[in-house]
Amino acid sequence: MNTTESIKEDQSFSMPRIGDKAPEFAAVTTQGNINYPSDYKGKWSILFSHPADFTPVCTSEFMTFAHLEEKFEKANCSLIGLSIDGLYSHIAWLRTIKDKIEFNGMKNIEVKFPLIEDISMEVAKKYGMIQPGESKTQAVRAVFFVDPNEVVRAIIYYPLSLGRNFDELYRALIAMQTSDKFNVATPADWNPGDDVIVSPAGSCGVAEERMSSTEGLDCKDWFFCTKKLDKNLVLNEILEK
Ligand code: BEZ
């Protein structure tokens, strides 16, 4: 059996699914020890992995996340990073970022959210962050959105060479929070202020009613009805004042 096959066979590699309880772990981080997800109960969190310290794409991503951290916190969401490197490497890398790196108009960027050391790959294996076809020793760029009840709500994976789109990560977070708060779904490319989708008709009667309703519904057909949802209402409900 070659290494890739043996990693694929390794039962310690798992892959949480949407709707699963987020797998638990204790970890050492650049901000002290954490117990995940219990330390974040009552909040959303984004657990994301990256391949290695002192690499350019990762550096650009870390700077961007650190720059946006306050914005995510205002949406009740904490950030937690992970890479298959040791604590001292993490500390040295984050110091270098603050002292030396300028990117996209950002400089002097201090990463204040925890960066997990995972030299043993224990956490990365639990979260399916090692994808042997891409790399056997580095984590791919995985993003797990975990809700206040510790449930995995969305998962996005990117390959090593592709930096993440942070507008999309924020949009996805706000869209899921909007779905929860207002019991609606969000269509393609939705942003606050855009129309939302009301839950599908569950009976012929409701389908009929929907099509003849004049109460703020815009039905393109019986299964596809949208309604207005005020941007300020969404943002006032979701963002901390
Ligand atoms: C990077 O972050 O630049 C990177 C890391 C691993 C492979 C390729 C790129």
CSV table of C-alpha atoms and ligand atoms in Angstrom, one decimal:
chain,number,residue,atom,x,y,z
A,1,MET,CA,0.0,0.0,0.0
A,2,ASN,CA,1.5,3.4,-0.9
A,3,THR,CA,1.3,6.4,1.5
A,4,THR,CA,-1.7,8.0,-0.1
A,5,GLU,CA,-3.6,4.7,0.1
A,6,SER,CA,-2.6,4.1,3.7
A,7,ILE,CA,-3.8,7.7,4.6
A,8,LYS,CA,-7.1,7.0,2.9
A,9,GLU,CA,-7.4,3.8,4.8
A,10,ASP,CA,-6.5,5.4,8.1
A,11,GLN,CA,-9.6,5.4,10.3
A,12,SER,CA,-8.4,8.4,12.2
A,13,PHE,CA,-9.2,10.6,9.2
A,14,SER,CA,-12.8,11.8,9.5
A,15,MET,CA,-14.9,14.4,7.8
A,16,PRO,CA,-17.6,16.2,9.8
A,17,ARG,CA,-20.8,16.9,7.8
A,18,ILE,CA,-23.2,19.7,7.7
A,19,GLY,CA,-25.6,19.2,10.6
A,20,ASP,CA,-23.1,17.2,12.7
A,21,LYS,CA,-22.1,18.3,16.2
A,22,ALA,CA,-18.6,19.9,15.7
A,23,PRO,CA,-16.0,17.3,16.8
A,24,GLU,CA,-14.4,18.2,20.1
A,25,PHE,CA,-10.8,18.9,20.7
A,26,ALA,CA,-8.4,20.6,23.2
A,27,ALA,CA,-5.6,22.5,21.6
A,28,VAL,CA,-2.6,24.8,22.3
A,29,THR,CA,-2.9,28.1,20.5
A,30,THR,CA,-1.1,31.4,20.2
A,31,GLN,CA,-3.8,32.8,22.6
A,32,GLY,CA,-3.5,30.0,25.2
A,33,ASN,CA,-5.3,26.7,25.5
A,34,ILE,CA,-8.8,26.2,24.0
A,35,ASN,CA,-11.5,23.6,24.2
A,36,TYR,CA,-13.4,23.5,21.0
A,37,PRO,CA,-16.3,24.0,20.4
A,38,SER,CA,-17.4,24.3,24.1
A,39,ASP,CA,-15.4,27.5,24.7
A,40,TYR,CA,-17.5,29.1,21.9
A,41,LYS,CA,-21.0,27.9,23.0
A,42,GLY,CA,-23.5,30.7,22.3
A,43,LYS,CA,-21.4,32.2,19.5
A,44,TRP,CA,-20.8,31.4,15.9
A,45,SER,CA,-17.2,30.4,15.1
A,46,ILE,CA,-15.2,29.9,11.9
A,47,LEU,CA,-12.5,27.2,12.3
A,48,PHE,CA,-10.2,27.4,9.3
A,49,SER,CA,-7.1,25.6,8.3
A,50,HIS,CA,-4.1,26.7,6.2
A,51,PRO,CA,-1.2,24.7,4.9
A,52,ALA,CA,1.9,26.2,6.6
A,53,ASP,CA,3.4,29.3,8.3
A,54,PHE,CA,5.7,31.6,6.4
A,55,THR,CA,4.0,31.0,3.1
A,56,PRO,CA,2.6,33.8,0.9
A,57,VAL,CA,-1.0,32.9,0.2
A,58,CYS,CA,-1.5,32.0,3.9
A,59,THR,CA,0.1,35.3,5.0
A,60,SER,CA,-2.3,37.2,2.7
A,61,GLU,CA,-5.2,35.3,4.2
A,62,PHE,CA,-4.2,35.8,7.8
A,63,MET,CA,-3.7,39.5,7.3
A,64,THR,CA,-7.2,39.7,5.7
A,65,PHE,CA,-8.9,37.7,8.5
A,66,ALA,CA,-7.1,39.7,11.2
A,67,HIS,CA,-8.2,43.0,9.5
A,68,LEU,CA,-11.8,41.7,9.4
A,69,GLU,CA,-11.8,40.2,12.9
A,70,GLU,CA,-13.8,43.0,14.5
A,71,LYS,CA,-16.4,42.8,11.7
A,72,PHE,CA,-16.9,39.1,12.3
A,73,GLU,CA,-17.0,39.6,16.1
A,74,LYS,CA,-19.8,42.2,15.6
A,75,ALA,CA,-21.7,39.4,13.9
A,76,ASN,CA,-21.1,37.3,17.1
A,77,CYS,CA,-18.5,35.1,15.3
A,78,SER,CA,-15.0,34.2,16.5
A,79,LEU,CA,-12.2,33.1,14.3
A,80,ILE,CA,-9.8,30.2,15.0
A,81,GLY,CA,-7.0,29.3,12.6
A,82,LEU,CA,-5.0,26.0,12.4
A,83,SER,CA,-1.9,24.8,10.6
A,84,ILE,CA,0.4,21.8,10.9
A,85,ASP,CA,3.1,23.8,12.5
A,86,GLY,CA,4.4,24.3,16.1
A,87,LEU,CA,3.6,27.1,18.5
A,88,TYR,CA,7.0,28.8,18.2
A,89,SER,CA,6.8,28.8,14.4
A,90,HIS,CA,3.3,30.4,14.7
A,91,ILE,CA,4.5,33.0,17.1
A,92,ALA,CA,7.5,33.9,14.9
A,93,TRP,CA,5.3,34.0,11.8
A,94,LEU,CA,2.7,36.3,13.4
A,95,ARG,CA,5.5,38.6,14.6
A,96,THR,CA,6.9,38.8,11.1
A,97,ILE,CA,3.5,39.6,9.7
A,98,LYS,CA,3.1,42.5,12.2
A,99,ASP,CA,6.6,43.9,11.8
A,100,LYS,CA,7.4,43.5,8.1
A,101,ILE,CA,4.5,42.6,5.8
A,102,GLU,CA,2.4,45.0,3.9
A,103,PHE,CA,-0.4,43.6,1.6
A,104,ASN,CA,-3.4,45.2,-0.1
A,105,GLY,CA,-3.0,48.4,1.9
A,106,MET,CA,-2.8,46.5,5.2
A,107,LYS,CA,0.3,46.8,7.5
A,108,ASN,CA,1.1,46.5,11.1
A,109,ILE,CA,-1.5,43.7,11.3
A,110,GLU,CA,-1.7,42.0,14.7
A,111,VAL,CA,-3.4,38.6,14.6
A,112,LYS,CA,-5.3,38.5,17.8
A,113,PHE,CA,-7.4,35.3,17.2
A,114,PRO,CA,-6.0,31.9,18.2
A,115,LEU,CA,-3.8,30.0,15.8
A,116,ILE,CA,-3.8,26.3,16.8
A,117,GLU,CA,-0.6,24.3,16.8
A,118,ASP,CA,-1.3,20.9,15.2
A,119,ILE,CA,2.0,19.3,14.6
A,120,SER,CA,0.4,15.9,15.4
A,121,MET,CA,-2.4,16.5,12.8
A,122,GLU,CA,-4.9,15.3,15.4
A,123,VAL,CA,-7.3,18.2,14.9
A,124,ALA,CA,-6.7,18.3,11.1
A,125,LYS,CA,-7.5,14.6,10.8
A,126,LYS,CA,-10.7,15.0,12.9
A,127,TYR,CA,-11.9,17.7,10.6
A,128,GLY,CA,-10.9,16.2,7.2
A,129,MET,CA,-8.4,19.0,6.6
A,130,ILE,CA,-5.7,16.6,5.3
A,131,GLN,CA,-6.6,15.7,1.8
A,132,PRO,CA,-3.9,13.3,0.6
A,133,GLY,CA,-4.4,13.9,-3.1
A,134,GLU,CA,-3.5,17.6,-2.4
A,135,SER,CA,-0.9,17.2,0.4
A,136,LYS,CA,-0.1,14.4,2.9
A,137,THR,CA,1.5,16.8,5.3
A,138,GLN,CA,-0.2,20.2,4.9
A,139,ALA,CA,-3.8,21.1,5.6
A,140,VAL,CA,-5.9,22.3,2.7
A,141,ARG,CA,-7.7,25.6,3.1
A,142,ALA,CA,-10.9,24.3,4.9
A,143,VAL,CA,-13.5,26.6,6.5
A,144,PHE,CA,-16.0,25.3,9.0
A,145,PHE,CA,-18.9,27.5,10.1
A,146,VAL,CA,-20.1,26.3,13.5
A,147,ASP,CA,-23.3,27.8,15.1
A,148,PRO,CA,-24.0,28.8,18.7
A,149,ASN,CA,-25.3,25.2,19.3
A,150,GLU,CA,-22.0,23.7,18.2
A,151,VAL,CA,-23.4,22.4,15.0
A,152,VAL,CA,-21.5,22.5,11.7
A,153,ARG,CA,-23.6,24.7,9.4
A,154,ALA,CA,-21.4,25.1,6.3
A,155,ILE,CA,-18.1,23.8,5.0
A,156,ILE,CA,-15.9,25.3,2.2
A,157,TYR,CA,-12.7,23.7,0.9
A,158,TYR,CA,-10.1,25.4,-1.3
A,159,PRO,CA,-6.9,23.9,-2.6
A,160,LEU,CA,-3.4,25.1,-1.5
A,161,SER,CA,-2.9,27.5,-4.3
A,162,LEU,CA,-6.2,29.4,-3.9
A,163,GLY,CA,-6.6,32.2,-1.4
A,164,ARG,CA,-10.1,32.4,0.1
A,165,ASN,CA,-12.7,35.1,-0.7
A,166,PHE,CA,-13.4,36.8,2.6
A,167,ASP,CA,-16.4,38.8,1.3
A,168,GLU,CA,-18.0,35.4,0.6
A,169,LEU,CA,-17.1,34.0,4.0
A,170,TYR,CA,-18.8,37.0,5.7
A,171,ARG,CA,-21.8,36.9,3.3
A,172,ALA,CA,-22.3,33.2,4.1
A,173,LEU,CA,-22.2,33.9,7.8
A,174,ILE,CA,-24.7,36.7,7.6
A,175,ALA,CA,-27.0,34.7,5.2
A,176,MET,CA,-27.1,31.7,7.6
A,177,GLN,CA,-27.8,34.0,10.6
A,178,THR,CA,-30.6,35.7,8.5
A,179,SER,CA,-32.1,32.3,7.6
A,180,ASP,CA,-32.2,31.4,11.3
A,181,LYS,CA,-33.6,34.7,12.5
A,182,PHE,CA,-36.3,35.2,9.9
A,183,ASN,CA,-37.0,31.6,8.8
A,184,VAL,CA,-36.2,32.3,5.2
A,185,ALA,CA,-33.7,31.0,2.6
A,186,THR,CA,-31.4,33.2,0.6
A,187,PRO,CA,-31.1,33.0,-3.2
A,188,ALA,CA,-27.9,33.1,-5.3
A,189,ASP,CA,-25.6,36.0,-4.5
A,190,TRP,CA,-27.9,37.3,-1.8
A,191,ASN,CA,-26.7,40.2,0.3
A,192,PRO,CA,-28.6,42.0,3.1
A,193,GLY,CA,-31.3,44.2,1.5
A,194,ASP,CA,-32.0,41.7,-1.3
A,195,ASP,CA,-35.3,39.8,-1.4
A,196,VAL,CA,-35.4,36.4,0.4
A,197,ILE,CA,-37.1,33.2,-0.4
A,198,VAL,CA,-40.0,32.0,1.7
A,199,SER,CA,-40.1,28.3,2.7
A,200,PRO,CA,-41.6,26.2,-0.1
A,201,ALA,CA,-45.4,25.5,-0.1
A,202,GLY,CA,-46.0,22.2,1.7
A,203,SER,CA,-49.4,21.5,0.3
A,204,CYS,CA,-51.5,22.2,-2.8
A,205,GLY,CA,-53.7,24.6,-0.7
A,206,VAL,CA,-50.7,26.6,0.3
A,207,ALA,CA,-49.4,26.6,-3.2
A,208,GLU,CA,-52.7,27.9,-4.5
A,209,GLU,CA,-52.8,30.6,-1.7
A,210,ARG,CA,-49.3,31.7,-2.5
A,211,MET,CA,-50.1,32.3,-6.2
A,212,SER,CA,-53.2,34.4,-5.4
A,213,SER,CA,-51.7,36.2,-2.4
A,214,THR,CA,-51.2,39.9,-2.5
A,215,GLU,CA,-49.5,40.0,0.9
A,216,GLY,CA,-46.0,41.0,0.0
A,217,LEU,CA,-45.0,37.8,-1.8
A,218,ASP,CA,-43.6,37.8,-5.3
A,219,CYS,CA,-44.3,34.3,-6.7
A,220,LYS,CA,-42.4,33.5,-9.9
A,221,ASP,CA,-44.2,30.1,-9.6
A,222,TRP,CA,-45.9,28.2,-6.8
A,223,PHE,CA,-42.5,26.8,-5.6
A,224,PHE,CA,-40.5,30.0,-5.9
A,225,CYS,CA,-41.8,32.9,-3.8
A,226,THR,CA,-39.7,35.8,-2.5
A,227,LYS,CA,-40.4,38.7,-0.2
A,228,LYS,CA,-38.7,41.9,0.8
A,229,LEU,CA,-36.6,41.9,3.9
A,230,ASP,CA,-35.3,45.3,5.0
A,231,LYS,CA,-31.6,45.6,5.1
A,232,ASN,CA,-31.6,47.6,8.4
A,233,LEU,CA,-33.9,45.1,10.0
A,234,VAL,CA,-31.5,42.3,9.1
A,235,LEU,CA,-28.4,44.2,10.3
A,236,ASN,CA,-30.0,45.5,13.4
A,237,GLU,CA,-31.0,42.0,14.4
A,238,ILE,CA,-27.7,40.4,13.6
A,239,LEU,CA,-25.0,42.9,14.3
A,240,GLU,CA,-24.0,44.0,17.8
A,241,LYS,CA,-24.8,47.7,18.4
B,1,BEZ,C1,1.0,29.5,0.3
B,1,BEZ,O1,0.3,29.8,1.3
B,1,BEZ,O2,1.5,30.4,-0.4
B,1,BEZ,C2,1.1,28.1,-0.2
B,1,BEZ,C3,1.2,27.1,0.8
B,1,BEZ,C4,1.3,25.8,0.4
B,1,BEZ,C5,1.3,25.5,-1.0
B,1,BEZ,C6,1.2,26.5,-1.9
B,1,BEZ,C7,1.1,27.8,-1.5
